Amino acid sequence: NAGVMQNPRHLVRRRGQEARLRCSPMKGHSHVYWYRQLPEEGLKFMVYLQKENIIDESGMPKERFSAEFPKEGPSILRIQQVVRGDSAAYFCASSGTGGAFFGQGTRLTVV
Amino acid sequence: GEDVEQSLFLSVREGDSSVINCTYTDSSSTYLYWYKQEPGAGLQLLTYIFSNMDMKQDQRLTVLLNKKDKHLSLRIADTQTGDSAIYFCAESIEGGSYIPTFGRGTSLIVHP
């Protein structure tokens, strides 16, 4: 049973480009969460999704950020027109019953 | 203040026990978690405890929960250098969306 898979592990984008981060939850998990971790800080919740539905996006910036979890395929976190301040580690977690399991993260660097 | 608070650093000698503490504010917390993050890596779920329990033991790890004081601790027996990492406490709440809320993490440094 593979864990939560995130790709890419590292992503470099120039300012103004788009970043797409992918997350495949653990088998049997239907809840996906995205978090952002800035250097020297903890994890900040961004968005919680179930299949085809956004349940809670209270932690996600209103502009440039979007997330989806389609019926088929991975969850996608999309950042449009990236800025330097978007540089961070983005973690995805999935849960079924009991505990949220995290992927290895995608480290986004905006140059 | 923060929903989940932890001290930022802990330094211990190899072979000693480490105790990492955490306080939380939401009395309806259902799950309380401990995660470990090594440098450049993701978060590894170490253990979790339901709020109707007061203790859970798993090999070298012991979790104690004082629900009255909203205090959670993680004890690592016989701490090794490989235990050096950041340890995050998190809570989630039943009836909501189970979204784990994290503390800022405690950096555990184990020296010989």
CSV table of C-alpha atoms in Angstrom, one decimal:
chain,number,residue,atom,x,y,z
A,1,ASN,CA,0.0,0.0,0.0
A,2,ALA,CA,1.9,3.0,-1.2
A,3,GLY,CA,1.8,6.1,0.9
A,4,VAL,CA,0.7,9.6,-0.1
A,5,MET,CA,2.6,10.4,-3.3
A,6,GLN,CA,3.4,13.9,-4.3
A,7,ASN,CA,5.1,15.1,-7.4
A,8,PRO,CA,7.3,16.8,-8.3
A,9,ARG,CA,9.5,16.7,-5.2
A,10,HIS,CA,11.2,20.0,-6.3
A,11,LEU,CA,9.8,22.6,-8.6
A,12,VAL,CA,11.5,25.8,-9.8
A,13,ARG,CA,9.4,28.5,-11.4
A,14,ARG,CA,10.1,32.0,-12.6
A,15,ARG,CA,8.0,34.8,-11.3
A,16,GLY,CA,4.7,35.0,-13.2
A,17,GLN,CA,4.7,31.3,-14.2
A,18,GLU,CA,2.2,28.7,-13.1
A,19,ALA,CA,3.0,25.9,-10.6
A,20,ARG,CA,1.0,22.7,-10.5
A,21,LEU,CA,1.5,20.3,-7.6
A,22,ARG,CA,0.1,16.8,-7.6
A,23,CYS,CA,-1.0,14.6,-4.8
A,24,SER,CA,-2.2,11.0,-5.0
A,25,PRO,CA,-3.8,10.0,-1.7
A,26,MET,CA,-3.3,6.6,0.0
A,27,LYS,CA,-5.4,3.9,-1.4
A,28,GLY,CA,-8.9,4.0,0.1
A,29,HIS,CA,-8.5,7.5,1.4
A,30,SER,CA,-11.1,10.0,0.2
A,31,HIS,CA,-10.0,13.1,2.2
A,32,VAL,CA,-7.1,15.3,1.0
A,33,TYR,CA,-5.6,18.2,2.7
A,34,TRP,CA,-3.0,20.7,1.5
A,35,TYR,CA,-0.6,22.5,3.8
A,36,ARG,CA,2.1,25.1,3.3
A,37,GLN,CA,5.3,25.2,5.3
A,38,LEU,CA,7.4,28.3,5.2
A,39,PRO,CA,11.0,28.1,6.4
A,40,GLU,CA,11.3,27.9,10.2
A,41,GLU,CA,7.5,27.7,10.6
A,42,GLY,CA,4.9,25.1,11.2
A,43,LEU,CA,2.3,23.9,8.8
A,44,LYS,CA,-0.5,26.1,7.8
A,45,PHE,CA,-3.7,24.6,6.5
A,46,MET,CA,-4.8,25.6,3.1
A,47,VAL,CA,-7.6,23.5,1.8
A,48,TYR,CA,-9.5,20.3,2.4
A,49,LEU,CA,-11.1,18.4,-0.4
A,50,GLN,CA,-13.1,15.2,-0.9
A,51,LYS,CA,-13.7,13.7,-4.3
A,52,GLU,CA,-14.9,16.5,-6.6
A,53,ASN,CA,-15.7,18.8,-3.7
A,54,ILE,CA,-13.9,21.5,-1.9
A,55,ILE,CA,-15.0,21.2,1.8
A,56,ASP,CA,-12.9,23.9,3.4
A,57,GLU,CA,-10.7,26.4,1.7
A,58,SER,CA,-10.4,28.9,4.5
A,59,GLY,CA,-6.6,28.8,4.6
A,60,MET,CA,-6.1,29.3,0.9
A,61,PRO,CA,-5.3,32.8,-0.5
A,62,LYS,CA,-8.3,34.1,-2.5
A,63,GLU,CA,-6.3,35.0,-5.5
A,64,ARG,CA,-4.0,32.9,-7.7
A,65,PHE,CA,-4.5,29.7,-5.7
A,66,SER,CA,-6.9,26.9,-6.6
A,67,ALA,CA,-7.3,23.2,-5.8
A,68,GLU,CA,-9.2,20.3,-7.2
A,69,PHE,CA,-9.7,16.6,-6.5
A,70,PRO,CA,-11.3,15.1,-9.5
A,71,LYS,CA,-13.2,11.9,-9.6
A,72,GLU,CA,-10.3,10.3,-11.4
A,73,GLY,CA,-6.7,11.2,-10.8
A,74,PRO,CA,-4.7,13.1,-8.3
A,75,SER,CA,-5.5,16.2,-6.4
A,76,ILE,CA,-3.9,19.3,-7.9
A,77,LEU,CA,-2.9,22.5,-6.2
A,78,ARG,CA,-2.4,25.2,-8.8
A,79,ILE,CA,-0.7,28.5,-8.2
A,80,GLN,CA,-0.9,31.0,-11.0
A,81,GLN,CA,1.5,33.9,-11.6
A,82,VAL,CA,3.8,32.8,-8.8
A,83,VAL,CA,5.7,35.3,-6.7
A,84,ARG,CA,8.8,34.9,-4.6
A,85,GLY,CA,6.6,34.7,-1.5
A,86,ASP,CA,5.1,31.5,-2.8
A,87,SER,CA,8.4,29.7,-2.2
A,88,ALA,CA,7.7,27.1,0.4
A,89,ALA,CA,7.2,23.4,1.0
A,90,TYR,CA,3.7,22.2,0.1
A,91,PHE,CA,2.5,19.1,1.8
A,92,CYS,CA,-0.5,17.0,1.0
A,93,ALA,CA,-2.1,14.6,3.5
A,94,SER,CA,-4.9,12.1,3.1
A,95,SER,CA,-7.0,10.4,5.7
A,96,GLY,CA,-9.6,7.6,5.9
A,97,THR,CA,-10.3,6.6,9.5
A,98,GLY,CA,-7.7,7.5,12.1
A,99,GLY,CA,-4.8,9.8,11.4
A,100,ALA,CA,-3.7,11.9,8.5
A,101,PHE,CA,-0.8,10.6,6.5
A,102,PHE,CA,1.5,13.0,4.7
A,103,GLY,CA,3.4,12.9,1.5
A,104,GLN,CA,7.1,14.0,1.2
A,105,GLY,CA,6.1,17.4,0.0
A,106,THR,CA,6.9,19.5,-3.1
A,107,ARG,CA,9.5,22.2,-2.5
A,108,LEU,CA,8.6,25.2,-4.7
A,109,THR,CA,11.3,27.7,-5.4
A,110,VAL,CA,10.3,30.9,-7.3
A,111,VAL,CA,13.2,32.7,-8.9
B,1,GLY,CA,-2.8,32.9,20.7
B,2,GLU,CA,-2.0,29.8,18.7
B,3,ASP,CA,-4.4,26.9,18.9
B,4,VAL,CA,-1.6,24.4,19.5
B,5,GLU,CA,1.6,25.5,21.3
B,6,GLN,CA,4.9,23.8,21.7
B,7,SER,CA,8.3,24.9,23.0
B,8,LEU,CA,10.6,25.4,20.0
B,9,PHE,CA,13.8,23.6,21.1
B,10,LEU,CA,14.8,20.6,23.3
B,11,SER,CA,18.3,19.4,23.7
B,12,VAL,CA,19.1,16.0,25.3
B,13,ARG,CA,22.0,13.7,25.7
B,14,GLU,CA,22.0,10.4,23.9
B,15,GLY,CA,20.5,7.6,26.0
B,16,ASP,CA,18.4,10.0,28.1
B,17,SER,CA,14.6,10.3,27.8
B,18,SER,CA,13.1,13.2,25.9
B,19,VAL,CA,9.8,14.7,26.8
B,20,ILE,CA,8.2,17.0,24.3
B,21,ASN,CA,5.2,19.0,25.5
B,22,CYS,CA,2.2,20.5,23.8
B,23,THR,CA,-0.9,22.4,24.8
B,24,TYR,CA,-4.0,22.9,22.8
B,25,THR,CA,-7.0,25.1,23.2
B,26,ASP,CA,-10.0,23.3,21.7
B,27,SER,CA,-11.7,21.1,24.3
B,28,SER,CA,-13.6,19.2,21.6
B,29,SER,CA,-10.4,17.8,20.1
B,30,THR,CA,-10.9,14.2,19.2
B,31,TYR,CA,-7.5,13.1,17.8
B,32,LEU,CA,-4.2,14.3,19.0
B,33,TYR,CA,-1.1,13.5,16.8
B,34,TRP,CA,2.6,13.5,17.0
B,35,TYR,CA,4.5,13.8,13.7
B,36,LYS,CA,8.2,13.7,13.1
B,37,GLN,CA,9.9,15.7,10.3
B,38,GLU,CA,13.6,15.1,9.4
B,39,PRO,CA,15.5,17.8,7.5
B,40,GLY,CA,14.2,18.1,3.9
B,41,ALA,CA,11.6,15.3,4.4
B,42,GLY,CA,7.9,15.0,4.8
B,43,LEU,CA,6.0,14.4,8.0
B,44,GLN,CA,6.0,10.9,9.5
B,45,LEU,CA,3.0,10.1,11.6
B,46,LEU,CA,4.5,8.7,14.8
B,47,THR,CA,1.5,8.0,16.8
B,48,TYR,CA,-1.9,9.4,17.7
B,49,ILE,CA,-4.3,9.2,20.6
B,50,PHE,CA,-8.0,9.5,20.9
B,51,SER,CA,-9.2,12.1,23.4
B,52,ASN,CA,-11.0,9.4,25.5
B,53,MET,CA,-7.6,7.8,26.3
B,54,ASP,CA,-5.0,9.1,28.7
B,55,MET,CA,-2.0,7.1,27.6
B,56,LYS,CA,-0.6,5.2,24.7
B,57,GLN,CA,2.6,3.3,24.5
B,58,ASP,CA,4.4,2.1,21.4
B,59,GLN,CA,7.9,0.8,21.8
B,60,ARG,CA,10.1,3.7,22.9
B,61,LEU,CA,7.3,6.2,22.6
B,62,THR,CA,4.8,7.1,25.3
B,63,VAL,CA,2.0,9.6,24.8
B,64,LEU,CA,0.3,11.1,27.8
B,65,LEU,CA,-2.9,13.2,27.6
B,66,ASN,CA,-4.2,15.4,30.3
B,67,LYS,CA,-7.6,16.4,29.0
B,68,LYS,CA,-8.4,18.6,31.9
B,69,ASP,CA,-5.3,20.7,31.3
B,70,LYS,CA,-5.4,20.2,27.5
B,71,HIS,CA,-1.8,19.0,27.7
B,72,LEU,CA,-0.2,16.4,25.5
B,73,SER,CA,3.3,15.0,25.9
B,74,LEU,CA,5.5,12.7,23.9
B,75,ARG,CA,8.2,10.8,25.8
B,76,ILE,CA,11.0,9.1,23.8
B,77,ALA,CA,12.9,6.6,25.9
B,78,ASP,CA,16.6,6.0,25.3
B,79,THR,CA,16.9,8.8,22.8
B,80,GLN,CA,19.2,8.2,19.9
B,81,THR,CA,20.9,10.6,17.5
B,82,GLY,CA,18.6,9.4,14.8
B,83,ASP,CA,15.7,10.9,16.8
B,84,SER,CA,17.0,14.4,16.1
B,85,ALA,CA,14.2,16.0,14.1
B,86,ILE,CA,11.3,18.4,14.5
B,87,TYR,CA,8.3,17.0,16.3
B,88,PHE,CA,4.9,18.4,15.6
B,89,CYS,CA,1.9,18.1,17.8
B,90,ALA,CA,-1.5,18.4,16.0
B,91,GLU,CA,-5.2,18.1,16.9
B,92,SER,CA,-8.3,17.5,14.9
B,93,ILE,CA,-11.9,17.7,15.8
B,94,GLU,CA,-14.7,15.3,15.3
B,95,GLY,CA,-17.9,16.7,13.7
B,96,GLY,CA,-15.9,19.2,11.7
B,97,SER,CA,-13.6,18.1,8.9
B,98,TYR,CA,-10.9,16.4,10.9
B,99,ILE,CA,-8.4,19.0,9.6
B,100,PRO,CA,-5.3,18.6,11.7
B,101,THR,CA,-4.1,21.9,13.2
B,102,PHE,CA,-0.4,22.0,13.9
B,103,GLY,CA,1.9,23.5,16.5
B,104,ARG,CA,5.1,25.2,15.3
B,105,GLY,CA,7.1,22.1,16.1
B,106,THR,CA,9.8,21.3,18.6
B,107,SER,CA,13.4,20.8,17.4
B,108,LEU,CA,14.9,17.9,19.2
B,109,ILE,CA,18.7,17.9,19.3
B,110,VAL,CA,20.4,14.8,20.6
B,111,HIS,CA,24.1,15.1,21.4
B,112,PRO,CA,26.5,12.4,22.4
